[in-house]
Tab-separated table of C-alpha atoms and ligand atoms in Angstrom:
chain	number	residue	atom	x	y	z
A	1	MET	CA	-0.157	-0.249	-0.327
A	2	VAL	CA	1.253	3.577	-0.534
A	3	ALA	CA	1.034	6.720	1.566
A	4	GLY	CA	-2.607	7.530	1.959
A	5	PRO	CA	-3.790	10.871	3.362
A	6	ASP	CA	-4.998	9.379	6.717
A	7	VAL	CA	-2.526	10.630	9.554
A	8	THR	CA	-5.062	10.579	12.283
A	9	ARG	CA	-3.084	8.320	14.953
A	10	SER	CA	0.514	10.741	13.869
A	11	ASP	CA	-1.650	13.587	14.827
A	12	GLU	CA	-3.080	12.113	18.100
A	13	LEU	CA	0.512	11.090	19.160
A	14	PHE	CA	2.043	14.713	17.878
A	15	ALA	CA	-0.607	16.461	20.126
A	16	ARG	CA	0.223	14.136	22.985
A	17	ALA	CA	4.059	14.764	22.290
A	18	CYS	CA	3.838	18.278	22.325
A	19	ALA	CA	2.725	18.383	25.534
A	20	VAL	CA	5.201	16.578	27.569
A	21	ILE	CA	8.312	16.872	24.786
A	22	PRO	CA	9.624	20.173	23.344
A	23	GLY	CA	8.172	20.583	19.998
A	24	GLY	CA	6.831	17.136	20.280
A	25	VAL	CA	10.264	15.675	19.107
A	26	HIS	CA	13.574	14.421	21.049
A	27	SER	CA	15.832	16.390	17.736
A	28	PRO	CA	14.968	19.210	16.166
A	29	VAL	CA	15.292	17.805	12.713
A	30	ARG	CA	12.659	15.272	13.341
A	31	ALA	CA	10.247	17.730	13.520
A	32	PHE	CA	8.377	18.952	10.255
A	33	ALA	CA	8.939	22.975	11.219
A	34	ALA	CA	10.483	23.763	7.506
A	35	VAL	CA	8.174	22.035	5.419
A	36	SER	CA	4.798	22.461	8.190
A	37	GLY	CA	2.715	19.326	8.953
A	38	THR	CA	2.545	16.380	11.236
A	39	PRO	CA	5.964	14.380	11.688
A	40	ARG	CA	4.747	10.790	11.062
A	41	PHE	CA	5.338	8.750	14.033
A	42	ILE	CA	6.712	5.272	12.561
A	43	GLU	CA	5.957	1.795	13.582
A	44	ARG	CA	8.410	-0.377	12.015
A	45	GLY	CA	10.848	-0.317	9.227
A	46	PHE	CA	12.242	-3.205	7.254
A	47	GLY	CA	15.083	-2.829	4.310
A	48	SER	CA	14.159	0.379	2.491
A	49	HIS	CA	10.610	1.151	3.658
A	50	ILE	CA	9.302	2.124	6.670
A	51	TRP	CA	5.346	2.149	7.871
A	52	ASP	CA	3.761	4.814	10.265
A	53	VAL	CA	1.166	4.240	12.980
A	54	ASP	CA	-1.523	4.860	10.434
A	55	GLY	CA	-0.646	2.020	8.346
A	56	ASN	CA	1.265	4.164	5.500
A	57	GLU	CA	4.063	3.027	3.844
A	58	TYR	CA	7.094	4.895	2.510
A	59	VAL	CA	10.473	4.257	0.579
A	60	ASP	CA	12.778	5.797	3.618
A	61	TYR	CA	15.479	8.210	2.280
A	62	VAL	CA	16.300	9.361	5.908
A	63	MET	CA	17.466	5.909	6.948
A	64	SER	CA	17.648	6.947	10.762
A	65	TRP	CA	20.089	9.916	9.258
A	66	GLY	CA	23.111	7.567	7.860
A	67	PRO	CA	23.096	4.544	10.436
A	68	LEU	CA	21.172	2.203	8.271
A	69	ILE	CA	23.317	1.273	5.593
A	70	ASN	CA	22.154	-1.862	5.173
A	71	GLY	CA	18.218	-0.954	5.732
A	72	HIS	CA	15.915	-1.083	8.628
A	73	ALA	CA	15.982	-4.664	10.336
A	74	PHE	CA	18.996	-5.761	8.946
A	75	GLY	CA	19.109	-9.400	9.653
A	76	PRO	CA	22.412	-9.888	11.028
A	77	VAL	CA	22.059	-6.472	13.230
A	78	VAL	CA	18.915	-7.870	14.962
A	79	ARG	CA	19.940	-11.383	15.454
A	80	SER	CA	23.417	-9.807	17.199
A	81	ILE	CA	21.352	-7.803	19.276
A	82	GLU	CA	18.910	-10.383	20.429
A	83	SER	CA	21.633	-12.621	21.428
A	84	GLN	CA	23.803	-10.067	23.456
A	85	ALA	CA	20.459	-8.514	25.071
A	86	ALA	CA	19.981	-12.289	26.046
A	87	PHE	CA	23.589	-12.222	27.852
A	88	GLY	CA	23.321	-8.820	29.131
A	89	THR	CA	22.767	-5.054	27.974
A	90	SER	CA	25.530	-3.465	30.095
A	91	TYR	CA	28.216	-4.238	31.969
A	92	GLY	CA	30.705	-1.039	32.948
A	93	ALA	CA	33.560	-3.807	32.227
A	94	PRO	CA	35.508	-4.488	29.187
A	95	THR	CA	34.176	-6.862	26.481
A	96	ALA	CA	35.417	-8.863	23.399
A	97	SER	CA	33.144	-7.011	20.927
A	98	GLU	CA	34.441	-3.590	21.643
A	99	VAL	CA	37.941	-4.938	20.814
A	100	ASP	CA	36.726	-6.513	17.441
A	101	LEU	CA	35.077	-3.221	16.510
A	102	ALA	CA	38.401	-1.080	17.404
A	103	ASN	CA	40.291	-3.398	14.829
A	104	ALA	CA	37.681	-3.206	12.445
A	105	VAL	CA	37.794	0.738	12.499
A	106	VAL	CA	41.537	0.752	12.756
A	107	ASP	CA	41.978	-1.773	10.071
A	108	ALA	CA	39.514	0.272	7.830
A	109	VAL	CA	40.786	3.605	8.025
A	110	ASP	CA	44.423	4.216	7.144
A	111	SER	CA	45.046	7.208	9.790
A	112	VAL	CA	43.330	5.312	12.633
A	113	ASP	CA	45.794	3.820	14.929
A	114	MET	CA	43.565	3.478	18.018
A	115	VAL	CA	39.872	4.537	18.758
A	116	ARG	CA	37.867	5.293	21.747
A	117	PHE	CA	34.357	4.649	21.767
A	118	VAL	CA	31.601	7.014	23.002
A	119	SER	CA	27.450	7.365	22.709
A	120	SER	CA	27.057	9.901	20.467
A	121	GLY	CA	28.838	12.032	17.484
A	122	THR	CA	28.630	14.794	19.707
A	123	GLU	CA	30.542	13.576	22.236
A	124	ALA	CA	32.862	12.097	19.434
A	125	THR	CA	33.873	15.617	18.061
A	126	MET	CA	33.608	17.104	21.410
A	127	SER	CA	36.062	14.804	23.133
A	128	ALA	CA	38.421	15.103	19.815
A	129	LEU	CA	38.598	18.889	20.248
A	130	ARG	CA	39.553	18.489	23.847
A	131	LEU	CA	41.997	16.118	22.809
A	132	ALA	CA	43.337	18.442	20.703
A	133	ARG	CA	43.359	21.477	22.894
A	134	ALA	CA	45.499	19.352	25.273
A	135	ALA	CA	48.221	18.205	23.061
A	136	THR	CA	48.645	21.730	21.205
A	137	GLY	CA	48.050	23.464	24.376
A	138	ARG	CA	46.255	25.978	21.867
A	139	PRO	CA	42.659	27.302	22.548
A	140	ALA	CA	40.851	28.006	19.392
A	141	ILE	CA	39.278	25.823	16.521
A	142	ILE	CA	38.542	26.650	12.782
A	143	LYS	CA	35.175	25.160	11.580
A	144	PHE	CA	33.039	26.275	8.206
A	145	ALA	CA	29.940	27.176	8.051
A	146	GLY	CA	27.442	24.902	7.462
A	147	ASN	CA	29.048	22.090	8.674
A	148	TYR	CA	27.590	20.329	12.091
A	149	HIS	CA	29.406	18.349	14.648
A	150	GLY	CA	26.749	17.904	17.456
A	151	HIS	CA	25.875	20.438	19.585
A	152	SER	CA	28.542	20.777	21.856
A	153	ASP	CA	29.275	24.568	22.736
A	154	ALA	CA	32.339	25.483	20.628
A	155	LEU	CA	30.494	23.426	17.433
A	156	LEU	CA	27.154	25.156	17.458
A	157	ALA	CA	28.872	28.307	15.669
A	158	ARG	CA	27.016	29.044	12.071
A	159	ALA	CA	26.053	24.972	12.483
A	160	GLY	CA	24.322	22.979	9.807
A	161	SER	CA	21.339	20.608	10.431
A	162	GLY	CA	18.384	21.209	12.356
A	163	SER	CA	19.856	24.597	13.812
A	164	LEU	CA	20.291	25.924	9.862
A	165	THR	CA	16.740	24.176	9.180
A	166	LEU	CA	15.364	26.203	12.224
A	167	GLY	CA	17.405	29.454	11.161
A	168	VAL	CA	19.156	29.466	14.717
A	169	PRO	CA	22.509	28.503	13.663
A	170	THR	CA	24.204	29.557	16.945
A	171	SER	CA	22.518	29.171	19.979
A	172	PRO	CA	21.540	31.247	22.957
A	173	GLY	CA	23.058	29.652	25.942
A	174	VAL	CA	26.416	29.199	24.375
A	175	PRO	CA	28.958	31.009	26.596
A	176	GLU	CA	30.582	34.101	24.479
A	177	SER	CA	33.901	33.039	25.582
A	178	ALA	CA	33.204	29.348	24.252
A	179	ALA	CA	32.093	31.258	20.964
A	180	ALA	CA	34.906	33.258	20.765
A	181	MET	CA	37.411	30.499	20.424
A	182	THR	CA	35.512	29.107	17.270
A	183	ILE	CA	36.104	30.651	13.942
A	184	VAL	CA	33.918	30.005	11.339
A	185	LEU	CA	35.267	30.146	7.563
A	186	PRO	CA	33.713	29.698	4.346
A	187	TYR	CA	33.514	26.298	3.111
A	188	ASN	CA	35.379	25.419	-0.020
A	189	ASP	CA	37.689	28.220	0.452
A	190	SER	CA	40.959	27.410	0.381
A	191	HIS	CA	43.035	30.783	0.648
A	192	THR	CA	40.573	31.670	3.576
A	193	LEU	CA	41.392	28.675	5.290
A	194	ARG	CA	45.509	29.345	4.273
A	195	ASP	CA	45.335	33.148	5.390
A	196	THR	CA	43.573	32.845	8.461
A	197	LEU	CA	45.831	29.943	9.621
A	198	ALA	CA	48.975	32.059	8.568
A	199	LEU	CA	48.164	34.739	10.683
A	200	ARG	CA	47.298	32.751	14.078
A	201	ASP	CA	49.247	30.421	16.404
A	202	ASP	CA	46.328	29.876	18.722
A	203	ILE	CA	44.725	27.315	16.578
A	204	ALA	CA	44.267	23.723	17.937
A	205	ALA	CA	42.267	22.276	15.307
A	206	VAL	CA	40.436	22.285	12.234
A	207	ILE	CA	37.451	20.288	11.853
A	208	VAL	CA	35.835	19.543	8.802
A	209	GLU	CA	33.045	17.503	7.322
A	210	PRO	CA	35.180	16.056	4.495
A	211	ILE	CA	31.887	15.757	2.393
A	212	ALA	CA	29.246	17.923	3.619
A	213	GLY	CA	25.953	16.492	4.592
A	214	ASN	CA	24.378	18.847	6.967
A	215	MET	CA	23.823	22.080	4.676
A	216	GLY	CA	22.904	19.317	2.227
A	217	VAL	CA	25.284	17.539	-0.012
A	218	VAL	CA	28.403	19.438	-0.977
A	219	SER	CA	31.428	17.937	-2.149
A	220	PRO	CA	35.328	19.608	-1.431
A	221	ASP	CA	36.849	21.038	-4.252
A	222	GLN	CA	40.382	19.991	-4.599
A	223	PRO	CA	42.035	23.254	-3.666
A	224	PHE	CA	40.296	23.072	-0.445
A	225	ILE	CA	41.383	19.507	-0.036
A	226	ASN	CA	45.225	20.709	-0.552
A	227	ALA	CA	44.631	23.648	2.132
A	228	LEU	CA	43.067	20.932	4.414
A	229	ARG	CA	46.283	18.799	3.871
A	230	ASP	CA	48.858	21.505	4.054
A	231	ALA	CA	47.795	24.219	6.217
A	232	PRO	CA	46.837	23.201	9.617
A	233	ARG	CA	49.951	21.144	9.548
A	234	GLU	CA	52.185	23.890	8.750
A	235	ASN	CA	50.547	25.983	11.073
A	236	GLY	CA	51.056	23.451	14.141
A	237	ALA	CA	47.340	22.758	14.394
A	238	LEU	CA	45.861	19.274	13.928
A	239	LEU	CA	43.319	18.213	11.498
A	240	ILE	CA	40.242	16.627	12.649
A	241	VAL	CA	37.798	14.883	10.154
A	242	ASP	CA	34.461	14.428	11.036
A	243	GLU	CA	33.123	11.247	9.184
A	244	VAL	CA	29.925	10.885	11.541
A	245	ILE	CA	27.909	10.358	8.338
A	246	THR	CA	30.500	9.781	5.637
A	247	GLY	CA	32.660	6.751	7.562
A	248	PHE	CA	31.767	3.691	5.871
A	249	ARG	CA	29.060	5.513	3.956
A	250	VAL	CA	31.203	6.713	0.756
A	251	ALA	CA	33.572	4.139	1.299
A	252	ARG	CA	35.267	1.515	3.881
A	253	GLY	CA	38.264	4.067	4.415
A	254	GLY	CA	35.756	7.173	4.801
A	255	ALA	CA	35.914	10.315	2.748
A	256	GLN	CA	39.571	10.553	3.869
A	257	SER	CA	40.372	7.953	1.884
A	258	PHE	CA	38.673	9.157	-1.424
A	259	TYR	CA	40.667	12.619	-0.961
A	260	GLY	CA	44.154	11.043	0.330
A	261	LEU	CA	43.643	12.747	3.463
A	262	GLN	CA	45.525	11.882	6.388
A	263	PRO	CA	43.691	13.494	9.678
A	264	ASP	CA	45.367	13.453	12.953
A	265	LEU	CA	41.972	12.859	14.513
A	266	SER	CA	38.890	11.315	13.207
A	267	THR	CA	35.146	10.980	14.582
A	268	PHE	CA	32.261	8.444	13.764
A	269	GLY	CA	29.147	7.358	14.960
A	270	LYS	CA	25.822	6.392	12.982
A	271	ILE	CA	27.033	3.325	10.502
A	272	ILE	CA	29.458	1.921	13.244
A	273	GLY	CA	26.505	1.438	15.844
A	274	GLY	CA	24.172	-0.107	13.129
A	275	GLY	CA	21.370	2.106	14.651
A	276	LEU	CA	22.358	2.042	18.141
A	277	PRO	CA	23.926	4.874	20.007
A	278	VAL	CA	27.510	5.190	19.275
A	279	GLY	CA	30.243	7.663	18.672
A	280	ALA	CA	34.118	7.076	18.138
A	281	TYR	CA	37.354	9.222	17.597
A	282	GLY	CA	40.382	8.055	16.862
A	283	GLY	CA	43.911	8.648	15.337
A	284	ARG	CA	47.552	8.813	15.911
A	285	ARG	CA	48.806	6.709	18.592
A	286	ASP	CA	50.986	9.493	20.256
A	287	LEU	CA	47.695	11.531	20.636
A	288	MET	CA	45.073	8.856	21.645
A	289	GLU	CA	47.477	7.801	24.038
A	290	GLN	CA	47.291	11.320	25.905
A	291	LEU	CA	43.852	9.840	27.046
A	292	ALA	CA	42.875	8.268	30.360
A	293	PRO	CA	43.965	6.165	31.748
A	294	SER	CA	47.233	5.945	29.460
A	295	GLY	CA	47.533	9.933	29.749
A	296	PRO	CA	45.838	12.700	31.381
A	297	VAL	CA	43.261	13.979	29.084
A	298	TYR	CA	39.865	13.313	31.034
A	299	GLN	CA	37.056	11.336	29.129
A	300	ALA	CA	34.816	8.387	30.522
A	301	GLY	CA	31.106	7.358	29.472
A	302	THR	CA	28.788	4.875	31.607
A	303	LEU	CA	27.516	3.332	28.323
A	304	SER	CA	30.775	3.975	26.125
A	305	GLY	CA	31.568	1.019	24.134
A	306	ASN	CA	28.081	-0.463	24.721
A	307	PRO	CA	28.052	-3.847	24.105
A	308	LEU	CA	24.445	-3.761	22.200
A	309	ALA	CA	26.170	-1.237	19.971
A	310	MET	CA	29.396	-3.022	19.679
A	311	VAL	CA	28.074	-6.207	18.598
A	312	ALA	CA	25.540	-4.268	16.109
A	313	GLY	CA	28.070	-1.973	14.698
A	314	LEU	CA	30.150	-5.123	13.869
A	315	ALA	CA	27.034	-7.060	12.047
A	316	ASN	CA	26.424	-3.451	10.231
A	317	LEU	CA	30.118	-3.365	8.996
A	318	SER	CA	30.254	-7.144	7.905
A	319	PRO	CA	28.955	-6.666	4.196
A	320	THR	CA	31.214	-3.660	3.604
A	321	VAL	CA	34.089	-5.968	3.467
A	322	THR	CA	32.451	-7.107	0.270
A	323	ALA	CA	34.519	-5.933	-3.056
A	324	ASP	CA	31.762	-4.453	-4.904
A	325	PHE	CA	29.524	-3.047	-1.855
A	326	TYR	CA	30.390	0.719	-2.410
A	327	ASP	CA	30.541	0.621	-6.181
A	328	ARG	CA	26.854	-0.569	-6.019
A	329	LEU	CA	25.481	1.906	-3.845
A	330	GLY	CA	27.639	4.717	-5.755
A	331	VAL	CA	26.040	3.461	-8.739
A	332	ALA	CA	22.429	3.622	-7.393
A	333	THR	CA	23.361	6.956	-6.183
A	334	GLU	CA	24.374	8.434	-9.412
A	335	THR	CA	21.602	6.694	-11.319
A	336	LEU	CA	18.942	8.255	-8.974
A	337	ALA	CA	20.817	11.784	-9.106
A	338	ARG	CA	20.867	11.590	-13.052
A	339	GLU	CA	17.149	10.552	-13.305
A	340	LEU	CA	16.418	13.436	-10.695
A	341	ARG	CA	17.937	15.764	-13.094
A	342	ALA	CA	16.407	14.759	-16.110
A	343	VAL	CA	12.791	14.856	-14.571
A	344	ALA	CA	13.283	18.385	-13.405
A	345	SER	CA	14.675	19.731	-16.279
A	346	SER	CA	12.118	18.448	-18.650
A	347	ALA	CA	9.459	19.938	-16.461
A	348	GLY	CA	11.426	23.172	-16.455
A	349	VAL	CA	12.055	23.360	-12.663
A	350	PRO	CA	15.218	24.401	-12.183
A	351	VAL	CA	17.372	22.257	-9.525
A	352	THR	CA	21.007	21.450	-8.802
A	353	VAL	CA	21.725	17.543	-7.667
A	354	ASN	CA	24.734	17.216	-5.529
A	355	PHE	CA	25.653	13.856	-4.656
A	356	THR	CA	28.586	11.207	-3.774
A	357	THR	CA	28.295	7.495	-3.043
A	358	GLY	CA	25.040	6.927	-0.600
A	359	MET	CA	23.857	10.508	-0.489
A	360	LEU	CA	22.312	12.937	-2.181
A	361	THR	CA	20.579	16.654	-2.038
A	362	VAL	CA	18.069	18.290	-4.570
A	363	PHE	CA	18.615	21.871	-4.113
A	364	PHE	CA	15.874	24.402	-5.270
A	365	THR	CA	18.416	26.430	-7.119
A	366	ALA	CA	19.990	26.677	-10.627
A	367	GLY	CA	23.604	27.908	-9.187
A	368	ALA	CA	26.160	25.710	-8.337
A	369	VAL	CA	26.332	24.823	-4.672
A	370	ARG	CA	29.748	24.596	-3.127
A	371	ASN	CA	29.081	26.294	0.234
A	372	LEU	CA	26.434	27.874	3.084
A	373	ASP	CA	25.340	30.807	1.102
A	374	ASP	CA	24.822	28.597	-2.303
A	375	ALA	CA	22.935	26.345	-0.013
A	376	GLU	CA	21.134	29.063	1.420
A	377	ALA	CA	20.296	30.568	-1.944
A	378	ALA	CA	17.816	27.582	-2.474
A	379	ASP	CA	14.083	28.117	-2.560
A	380	THR	CA	12.818	26.239	0.952
A	381	GLN	CA	9.580	26.973	-0.058
A	382	ARG	CA	9.478	25.113	-3.121
A	383	TYR	CA	11.269	22.300	-1.319
A	384	ALA	CA	8.466	22.116	1.104
A	385	ARG	CA	6.192	21.806	-1.550
A	386	PHE	CA	8.224	18.744	-3.349
A	387	PHE	CA	8.551	17.296	-0.240
A	388	HIS	CA	4.845	16.829	0.768
A	389	SER	CA	3.864	15.837	-2.938
A	390	MET	CA	6.606	13.150	-2.385
A	391	LEU	CA	5.102	11.868	1.096
A	392	GLY	CA	1.763	11.784	-0.542
A	393	GLN	CA	2.970	9.482	-3.208
A	394	GLY	CA	4.780	7.325	-0.423
A	395	ILE	CA	8.343	8.608	-0.856
A	396	TYR	CA	9.421	9.947	3.015
A	397	LEU	CA	12.416	12.678	2.326
A	398	PRO	CA	14.434	14.625	4.572
A	399	PRO	CA	11.913	17.289	6.245
A	400	SER	CA	14.365	19.760	5.708
A	401	GLN	CA	15.775	21.343	2.647
A	402	PHE	CA	19.644	21.455	4.278
A	403	GLU	CA	19.539	17.490	4.658
A	404	ALA	CA	20.930	14.897	2.870
A	405	TRP	CA	18.934	11.886	1.225
A	406	MET	CA	20.622	8.770	2.588
A	407	LEU	CA	20.574	5.443	0.477
A	408	SER	CA	21.329	2.185	1.453
A	409	ALA	CA	21.857	-1.316	0.180
A	410	ALA	CA	18.675	-1.871	0.703
A	411	HIS	CA	17.101	0.316	-1.977
A	412	THR	CA	16.136	-1.514	-4.906
A	413	THR	CA	15.816	-0.787	-8.275
A	414	GLN	CA	12.088	-0.869	-8.088
A	415	ASP	CA	12.572	1.869	-5.256
A	416	LEU	CA	14.693	4.070	-7.221
A	417	GLU	CA	12.045	4.112	-10.318
A	418	ARG	CA	9.241	4.628	-7.983
A	419	THR	CA	11.195	7.793	-6.250
A	420	VAL	CA	11.915	9.197	-9.836
A	421	ALA	CA	8.482	8.869	-11.106
A	422	ALA	CA	6.987	10.210	-7.918
A	423	ALA	CA	9.611	13.314	-8.542
A	424	GLN	CA	8.111	13.491	-12.296
A	425	ALA	CA	4.967	14.082	-11.054
A	426	ALA	CA	6.093	16.497	-8.202
A	427	PHE	CA	7.884	18.537	-10.584
A	428	GLN	CA	5.452	18.664	-12.961
A	429	GLU	CA	2.808	20.036	-10.112
A	430	MET	CA	5.344	22.650	-9.285
A	431	SER	CA	5.907	23.724	-12.831
A	432	ALA	CA	1.721	23.959	-13.583
A	433	GLY	CA	1.818	26.830	-10.437
B	501	LIG	C1	29.095	15.167	10.743
B	501	LIG	C2	28.337	15.066	12.133
B	501	LIG	N1	29.156	14.997	13.158
B	501	LIG	C3	28.630	14.987	14.382
B	501	LIG	C4	27.116	14.921	14.017
B	501	LIG	C5	26.691	14.934	15.625
B	501	LIG	O1	26.300	13.150	16.228
B	501	LIG	P1	25.180	12.654	16.920
B	501	LIG	O2	23.614	13.075	16.246
B	501	LIG	O3	25.022	11.232	17.256
B	501	LIG	O4	25.614	13.194	18.013
B	501	LIG	C6	26.192	14.333	13.169
B	501	LIG	C7	24.745	13.915	13.290
B	501	LIG	O5	24.205	14.360	12.220
B	501	LIG	C8	26.935	14.930	12.084
B	501	LIG	O6	26.251	14.754	10.594
């Protein structure tokens, strides 16, 4: 059954949720604030599809915002969680599975000698910054406008994702002293990055989304990659590559393997936890050994390396070793991107479709999108119309112009064809006025 108009139970649940949960959601980007309407309450998912509490079925391109590279309820992930749960959910003591998952990350990502698991991407980037500041003895950091690295104080300056969607990219409540230590530069601007680093000796780290996903998908250009590679090193600052989305999505070695980057530290999350709460940061041995208890830099967590998340992560990563896993995902994404462009163009709707393996964004603007200013030129009202037309046709897209559609190995040719047919109808409706 395809999506019908009946969302009675979602409406009821949302009304109840709004009474006890701020905005009715536990993470802003889940609300339909930018596109209006009631968020769908989801009852179950299987493969590339989800069903809401009213029984409407959707092809899912949110995919839990990235973790589900093998789709919903992936058999090996489900079975690993079931068998671990029967043995207990958490011990507060080491387990074999955390060593195995650490090895899997270290083996896959060339720059990572050692890794520490935490419970979210936010915790990973926050902890990586602390380590960078401790190791360099410097206080300031550089981030890029439209990149999102979680919601710790230092990183909420001109952030992407939900804070960009809601128009509050720098949150009240962040102390001026924290914001003052964060320098925000334009993405894909190698000159400004080089010039800023040349002038300063207080930068602990440059943190970057190696392929941005949180202002919609924006790939780095070669001069920017070159600047990321050399300029921090020449300055004595560290390079932190945030692979919370891109890690194990665009390649096993992450986006850094695409671009030949050798960061000092990297952060991960999402896919490495198979849909359970997880984050990780890792990198050079001499840096990671500065963490407690081997070194003085403190960081800890009651549920860090939680055994359910560790076994789920291992099961989720297992298919990614298959030789053609990323080739197939890449071809599926490219095909979808190309066909979306074609149906938009034949309907006369100007769009720019940016993509990389496993993620894409349809920007409602004719111009190239290389940075936050370009992304913000997109027509968000048009996106909202497109979103609702797609939703009504059973295609569940991110409820924001500034997010990536996530593909998975579970998306079939039929899913993609259905998506393109729905998009064609949506674009035609739009061009009809
Ligand atoms: C690149 C990036 N870094 C960090 C985070 C924060 O991760 P979490 O939401 O698990 O705290 C996100 C979340 O989407 C992200 O996309």
